[in-house]
Coordinates of C-alpha atoms in Angstrom, one line a residue:
A29 CA 63.3 -52.8 -25.6
C30 CA 62.4 -50.1 -22.8
S31 CA 64.6 -47.1 -23.9
E32 CA 63.1 -47.6 -27.2
L33 CA 59.5 -47.6 -24.8
A34 CA 60.5 -45.2 -22.9
P35 CA 60.4 -41.4 -23.2
V36 CA 63.6 -39.7 -22.9
A37 CA 62.5 -38.3 -19.8
L38 CA 62.0 -42.0 -17.9
R39 CA 65.1 -43.7 -20.2
G40 CA 67.2 -43.9 -17.3
F41 CA 64.2 -45.5 -14.8
A42 CA 63.1 -47.5 -17.0
T43 CA 66.5 -49.1 -18.0
A44 CA 68.0 -48.8 -14.3
G45 CA 64.4 -50.8 -13.7
V46 CA 65.9 -54.0 -15.9
N47 CA 68.4 -54.6 -12.7
L48 CA 65.4 -54.7 -10.2
G49 CA 64.6 -57.7 -11.8
I50 CA 67.5 -59.5 -11.4
A51 CA 67.6 -58.5 -7.5
L52 CA 64.3 -58.9 -6.7
G53 CA 65.2 -63.0 -8.1
Q54 CA 68.0 -63.4 -5.8
L55 CA 66.6 -62.4 -2.7
L56 CA 63.6 -64.6 -3.7
S57 CA 66.3 -67.3 -4.6
N58 CA 68.1 -66.9 -1.6
A59 CA 64.4 -66.6 0.1
V60 CA 63.7 -70.0 -0.7
V61 CA 66.9 -71.8 -0.3
K62 CA 66.5 -70.3 3.4
A63 CA 63.4 -71.3 3.5
F64 CA 63.4 -75.2 2.4
G65 CA 67.1 -75.9 3.1
E66 CA 66.1 -77.1 6.9
R67 CA 63.9 -79.2 5.2
S68 CA 65.2 -83.2 5.3
D69 CA 63.0 -84.3 2.8
R70 CA 62.3 -84.5 -1.1
W71 CA 61.0 -80.5 -1.0
A72 CA 64.6 -79.5 0.3
Y73 CA 65.4 -79.6 -3.4
R74 CA 61.7 -79.3 -4.8
G75 CA 60.6 -76.4 -3.5
P76 CA 63.2 -74.1 -5.1
F77 CA 62.7 -76.0 -8.3
A78 CA 59.4 -75.6 -8.2
T79 CA 59.2 -72.1 -7.2
Q80 CA 60.3 -71.2 -10.6
L81 CA 57.1 -72.5 -11.9
F82 CA 55.6 -69.5 -11.2
F83 CA 57.5 -66.9 -13.6
A84 CA 57.3 -69.3 -16.2
L85 CA 53.1 -69.2 -15.6
F86 CA 53.1 -64.6 -15.5
L87 CA 55.6 -65.0 -18.7
I88 CA 53.1 -67.4 -20.8
V89 CA 49.7 -65.1 -19.5
F90 CA 51.6 -61.5 -19.5
L91 CA 54.0 -61.7 -22.4
P92 CA 51.4 -61.3 -25.0
F93 CA 50.3 -58.3 -23.5
A94 CA 54.0 -56.8 -23.9
P95 CA 53.6 -53.6 -26.5
E96 CA 56.4 -54.2 -29.8
T97 CA 58.7 -50.8 -29.7
P98 CA 57.5 -48.6 -32.1
W99 CA 61.2 -48.4 -33.3
Y100 CA 61.8 -51.6 -34.4
L101 CA 58.2 -51.6 -36.3
A102 CA 59.6 -48.5 -38.4
R103 CA 63.0 -50.4 -38.9
K104 CA 60.7 -52.9 -40.5
N105 CA 59.2 -50.8 -42.1
K106 CA 55.8 -50.9 -40.9
L107 CA 54.3 -47.5 -40.0
E108 CA 50.8 -47.6 -39.1
Q109 CA 51.9 -51.0 -36.7
A110 CA 54.3 -48.3 -35.3
K111 CA 52.8 -45.6 -34.7
K112 CA 49.0 -47.6 -32.6
S113 CA 52.4 -48.4 -30.7
L114 CA 53.2 -45.2 -30.5
Q115 CA 49.8 -44.5 -29.8
K116 CA 49.2 -46.9 -27.0
L117 CA 52.8 -45.5 -25.4
Y118 CA 51.8 -42.2 -25.2
G119 CA 47.6 -42.0 -25.3
T120 CA 45.6 -40.8 -28.0
G121 CA 46.0 -36.8 -27.4
Y122 CA 50.3 -37.4 -28.2
D123 CA 51.5 -36.4 -31.2
V124 CA 52.4 -39.4 -32.4
D125 CA 52.9 -38.7 -36.3
S126 CA 55.4 -35.8 -35.1
K127 CA 57.2 -38.4 -33.2
L128 CA 56.7 -41.4 -36.0
A129 CA 58.5 -39.0 -38.3
G130 CA 61.1 -38.3 -35.9
I131 CA 61.8 -42.3 -35.7
M132 CA 62.5 -42.0 -39.0
A133 CA 64.3 -39.5 -39.9
T134 CA 66.9 -40.8 -36.8
I135 CA 66.6 -44.6 -38.7
E136 CA 67.0 -43.3 -42.3
E137 CA 70.4 -40.8 -41.6
E138 CA 72.2 -44.3 -39.5
A139 CA 71.3 -46.0 -42.8
L140 CA 72.5 -43.4 -44.8
N141 CA 76.2 -43.4 -42.5
K142 CA 76.0 -47.0 -43.7
S143 CA 74.6 -48.0 -40.3
S144 CA 72.8 -50.3 -41.6
E145 CA 71.4 -53.7 -40.3
L146 CA 73.6 -56.1 -42.1
G147 CA 74.4 -58.5 -39.6
F148 CA 76.8 -58.8 -36.0
M149 CA 80.4 -58.2 -38.0
D150 CA 78.7 -54.7 -38.7
C151 CA 79.0 -53.8 -35.0
F152 CA 82.4 -54.0 -35.8
K153 CA 82.7 -51.3 -38.2
G154 CA 83.2 -47.7 -38.4
T155 CA 81.3 -45.7 -35.4
N156 CA 79.4 -48.9 -34.4
R157 CA 83.4 -49.9 -33.1
L158 CA 83.3 -47.6 -30.2
R159 CA 79.4 -48.4 -29.4
T160 CA 79.5 -52.1 -29.5
G161 CA 82.9 -51.6 -27.1
I162 CA 81.0 -49.5 -24.4
S163 CA 77.8 -51.4 -24.9
T164 CA 79.8 -54.8 -23.8
G165 CA 82.5 -53.5 -21.7
V166 CA 80.1 -51.5 -19.3
F167 CA 78.6 -55.6 -18.5
L168 CA 82.7 -56.8 -18.4
C169 CA 83.3 -54.3 -15.6
Q170 CA 80.3 -56.3 -13.4
H171 CA 82.3 -58.9 -13.2
L172 CA 85.5 -57.7 -13.3
V173 CA 84.3 -56.3 -10.1
G174 CA 83.6 -60.0 -8.8
I175 CA 79.4 -60.0 -8.6
V176 CA 79.7 -63.5 -8.9
F177 CA 82.2 -63.9 -6.3
V178 CA 80.9 -61.6 -3.4
L179 CA 77.1 -62.3 -4.1
G180 CA 77.2 -65.9 -6.3
Y181 CA 79.4 -67.4 -3.2
S182 CA 78.5 -64.9 -0.5
T183 CA 76.4 -67.8 1.6
Y184 CA 79.7 -70.7 1.1
F185 CA 82.2 -67.5 1.8
F186 CA 80.7 -66.8 5.2
Q187 CA 80.6 -70.5 6.1
L188 CA 84.4 -70.3 5.1
A189 CA 84.9 -66.9 6.8
G190 CA 83.5 -69.2 10.1
L191 CA 80.1 -68.2 10.4
D192 CA 78.0 -71.3 11.0
V193 CA 75.0 -72.4 8.4
S194 CA 72.0 -70.8 9.8
K195 CA 73.9 -67.5 10.1
S196 CA 75.5 -67.6 6.8
F197 CA 72.1 -68.3 4.8
D198 CA 70.8 -65.3 6.8
L199 CA 72.8 -63.0 5.7
G200 CA 72.8 -64.3 1.9
V201 CA 69.5 -63.1 2.3
G202 CA 70.6 -59.6 3.9
V203 CA 73.0 -59.5 1.1
T204 CA 71.1 -59.4 -1.8
A205 CA 67.6 -57.5 0.5
C206 CA 70.3 -54.7 0.3
G207 CA 71.2 -55.3 -3.5
V208 CA 67.1 -54.3 -4.4
L209 CA 67.6 -51.3 -2.0
G210 CA 70.2 -50.5 -3.8
N211 CA 68.7 -50.4 -6.8
I212 CA 65.5 -49.3 -5.8
V213 CA 67.3 -45.7 -4.4
S214 CA 69.5 -45.7 -8.3
W215 CA 65.9 -44.5 -9.5
F216 CA 66.7 -41.3 -7.8
V217 CA 70.4 -40.2 -8.8
V218 CA 70.1 -42.1 -12.6
E219 CA 69.0 -38.7 -14.0
S220 CA 70.1 -36.2 -11.1
C221 CA 73.5 -37.3 -11.0
G222 CA 73.9 -39.1 -14.7
R223 CA 75.0 -42.5 -15.9
R224 CA 78.8 -41.6 -16.0
K225 CA 79.4 -40.8 -12.0
V226 CA 77.5 -43.2 -10.7
F227 CA 78.9 -45.4 -12.8
L228 CA 82.6 -44.3 -11.6
S229 CA 82.2 -44.0 -8.4
G230 CA 80.4 -47.7 -8.1
M231 CA 83.7 -49.0 -10.0
A232 CA 86.1 -46.7 -7.5
S233 CA 83.8 -47.7 -4.4
L234 CA 83.6 -51.7 -5.4
T235 CA 87.1 -51.0 -6.4
L236 CA 88.4 -50.8 -2.2
L237 CA 85.2 -52.7 -1.2
L238 CA 87.6 -56.1 -2.7
L239 CA 90.4 -54.0 -1.3
V240 CA 88.7 -54.3 2.7
I241 CA 87.4 -57.9 2.4
S242 CA 90.8 -59.4 0.6
I243 CA 93.1 -57.8 3.6
M244 CA 90.7 -58.7 6.1
D245 CA 91.1 -62.5 5.6
V246 CA 95.2 -62.1 6.2
V247 CA 93.5 -60.6 9.3
P248 CA 94.0 -63.1 12.5
A249 CA 91.4 -61.4 14.6
D250 CA 87.8 -63.2 15.1
A251 CA 85.9 -59.6 14.3
A252 CA 87.6 -59.2 10.1
K253 CA 85.2 -62.1 8.7
W254 CA 82.3 -59.9 10.6
V255 CA 84.0 -57.0 8.7
Q256 CA 83.8 -59.2 5.8
A257 CA 80.4 -59.7 6.2
A258 CA 80.0 -56.3 6.6
C259 CA 81.5 -54.9 3.9
T260 CA 80.0 -57.9 1.2
V261 CA 76.0 -56.2 2.4
I262 CA 77.6 -53.1 1.5
Y263 CA 78.5 -54.4 -1.6
A264 CA 75.6 -55.5 -2.8
F265 CA 73.6 -52.2 -1.6
V266 CA 76.8 -50.2 -3.9
Y267 CA 76.8 -52.4 -7.4
F268 CA 73.1 -52.4 -7.4
L269 CA 72.7 -48.8 -7.2
T270 CA 75.2 -48.4 -9.7
V271 CA 77.1 -50.6 -11.9
G272 CA 74.3 -53.0 -11.7
A273 CA 72.0 -50.7 -13.1
M274 CA 73.9 -48.1 -14.9
A275 CA 74.9 -51.0 -17.1
F276 CA 72.1 -51.1 -18.9
A277 CA 71.3 -48.0 -19.1
I278 CA 74.3 -47.3 -20.4
L279 CA 73.3 -50.0 -23.1
G280 CA 70.2 -48.8 -23.8
E281 CA 71.7 -45.5 -25.3
A282 CA 74.9 -46.2 -26.1
S283 CA 74.3 -48.6 -28.6
S284 CA 73.3 -47.7 -32.6
T285 CA 69.3 -47.5 -33.3
V286 CA 69.7 -50.0 -36.5
M287 CA 72.7 -52.4 -34.7
R288 CA 70.7 -52.2 -31.2
A289 CA 69.4 -55.7 -31.2
K290 CA 72.7 -56.9 -32.1
T291 CA 74.5 -54.9 -30.0
I292 CA 72.5 -55.8 -26.6
A293 CA 72.8 -59.6 -28.0
L294 CA 76.9 -59.5 -28.2
A295 CA 76.7 -57.2 -24.8
T296 CA 74.5 -60.3 -23.4
A297 CA 77.0 -62.7 -24.8
T298 CA 79.7 -61.3 -23.4
Q299 CA 77.7 -61.2 -19.8
A300 CA 77.1 -65.0 -20.0
V301 CA 80.4 -66.2 -21.2
C302 CA 82.5 -64.0 -18.1
G303 CA 79.4 -65.8 -16.5
L304 CA 81.0 -68.8 -17.6
I305 CA 84.4 -68.2 -17.1
M306 CA 83.6 -67.1 -13.0
N307 CA 81.3 -69.5 -11.9
F308 CA 84.2 -72.2 -13.4
S309 CA 87.3 -70.7 -12.0
I310 CA 85.9 -69.1 -8.7
P311 CA 84.8 -72.1 -6.7
Y312 CA 88.5 -73.5 -7.4
L313 CA 90.0 -70.7 -6.5
V314 CA 87.8 -70.5 -2.8
N315 CA 87.7 -74.2 -2.1
P316 CA 89.5 -75.3 0.7
D317 CA 90.6 -78.6 -1.3
E318 CA 91.8 -76.4 -4.6
A319 CA 93.7 -72.8 -4.1
N320 CA 91.7 -72.2 -0.8
L321 CA 92.1 -68.6 -1.1
K322 CA 89.3 -67.8 0.1
G323 CA 88.5 -63.8 0.8
K324 CA 92.3 -63.1 -0.9
V325 CA 89.9 -63.8 -3.7
G326 CA 89.6 -60.1 -3.1
F327 CA 93.2 -58.9 -4.4
I328 CA 92.2 -59.7 -7.9
F329 CA 89.2 -58.8 -8.4
G330 CA 90.2 -55.8 -7.0
G331 CA 93.2 -56.0 -9.6
L332 CA 90.8 -56.4 -12.2
A333 CA 88.4 -53.9 -10.7
L334 CA 90.5 -51.1 -10.7
L335 CA 91.4 -51.8 -14.4
G336 CA 88.1 -51.8 -15.0
T337 CA 87.9 -48.3 -13.5
I338 CA 90.3 -46.5 -15.5
G339 CA 88.5 -48.4 -18.8
S340 CA 85.4 -46.5 -17.5
F341 CA 86.8 -43.3 -16.6
F342 CA 87.6 -42.9 -20.6
Y343 CA 85.5 -44.9 -21.9
V344 CA 81.9 -44.6 -20.5
P345 CA 80.1 -41.4 -22.0
E346 CA 77.3 -39.5 -20.5
L347 CA 74.2 -39.5 -22.5
K348 CA 71.8 -38.4 -20.0
G349 CA 68.6 -36.6 -21.1
K350 CA 69.9 -36.4 -25.3
T351 CA 68.0 -38.4 -27.8
F352 CA 69.0 -41.5 -30.2
D353 CA 69.6 -38.5 -32.8
E354 CA 72.0 -36.3 -30.5
I355 CA 73.8 -39.5 -29.5
D356 CA 74.5 -40.7 -33.0
R357 CA 75.6 -36.9 -33.9
L358 CA 78.6 -37.3 -31.0
F359 CA 79.2 -40.8 -32.3
A360 CA 79.6 -39.7 -35.8
A361 CA 80.9 -36.0 -34.4
K362 CA 84.0 -38.5 -32.4
V363 CA 83.7 -37.2 -30.0
P364 CA 85.6 -38.5 -26.9
P365 CA 83.5 -40.4 -24.6
R366 CA 84.3 -38.8 -21.6
R367 CA 83.4 -35.4 -22.9
M368 CA 79.7 -36.1 -24.5
G369 CA 78.4 -34.9 -21.7
D370 CA 79.8 -31.5 -22.1
M371 CA 78.3 -31.0 -25.4

């Protein structure tokens, strides 16, 4: 929705900002677990659960004030409501009639190209096939670089590496804090450097960091565990600066206007399924009583991340500064994704 609510000049900031909410949530959860983890009473587990009620209350209070996207209203032929939404977003001095006319023209052109919103199977027909592949692929890449392994199990991983419990939780909070900082920095590069360049540089950097983490796991020196810890902190910063933030920007731009809701649903489902697989398999891989790979799991994700980097080079487009109509024309003309930034 934020890709439709924000103007073209701010679209990158808005979509990249979605990931900031995720980063802040992870930071808060680690901080809360750290704060209540040293307690020996019932509040050791009640505290983390109780803090979640705040967010539910926040949504209940403020969600009714969230504006509906004019694109959605236009697709439903609710033109007066779409006009009011545009006035609310851009102000009374903005030429909302011209903006609405442009929205309708884009929707009608997509409908003529048989991109009308019929069902999920239409996401895999015609030009939508590539657009759906790109949208789901960038979220798949988030798991190929081992986000669940490095961040989701960072505290547990630090303990396996030989750090005591207190230092492990401290580093866990530090990791997520660096993630928040990285996401904030992404706002300054998403428009200046573009989505494709930032995403690709992130994939390559994370691949290298994963390999360093895994190599340090076979080094017998005591300093190796601190190198692993440092790489994990750097990983969090780089991930949220690049792959984490840019995936949302690419999703909001690569998906077609009339199929956006279903494409986003498919991308979210892809992320959820991958997360389920990772959360099931990674504990087995790192657990001393099972596979006992510990940091050597980085070799697995390093290889997967390398494959993701190669695929991203060919299929991640640069759509910075382009209107949805211009993006539709690029896909309709079957321009290779890696060349779209040059058009």
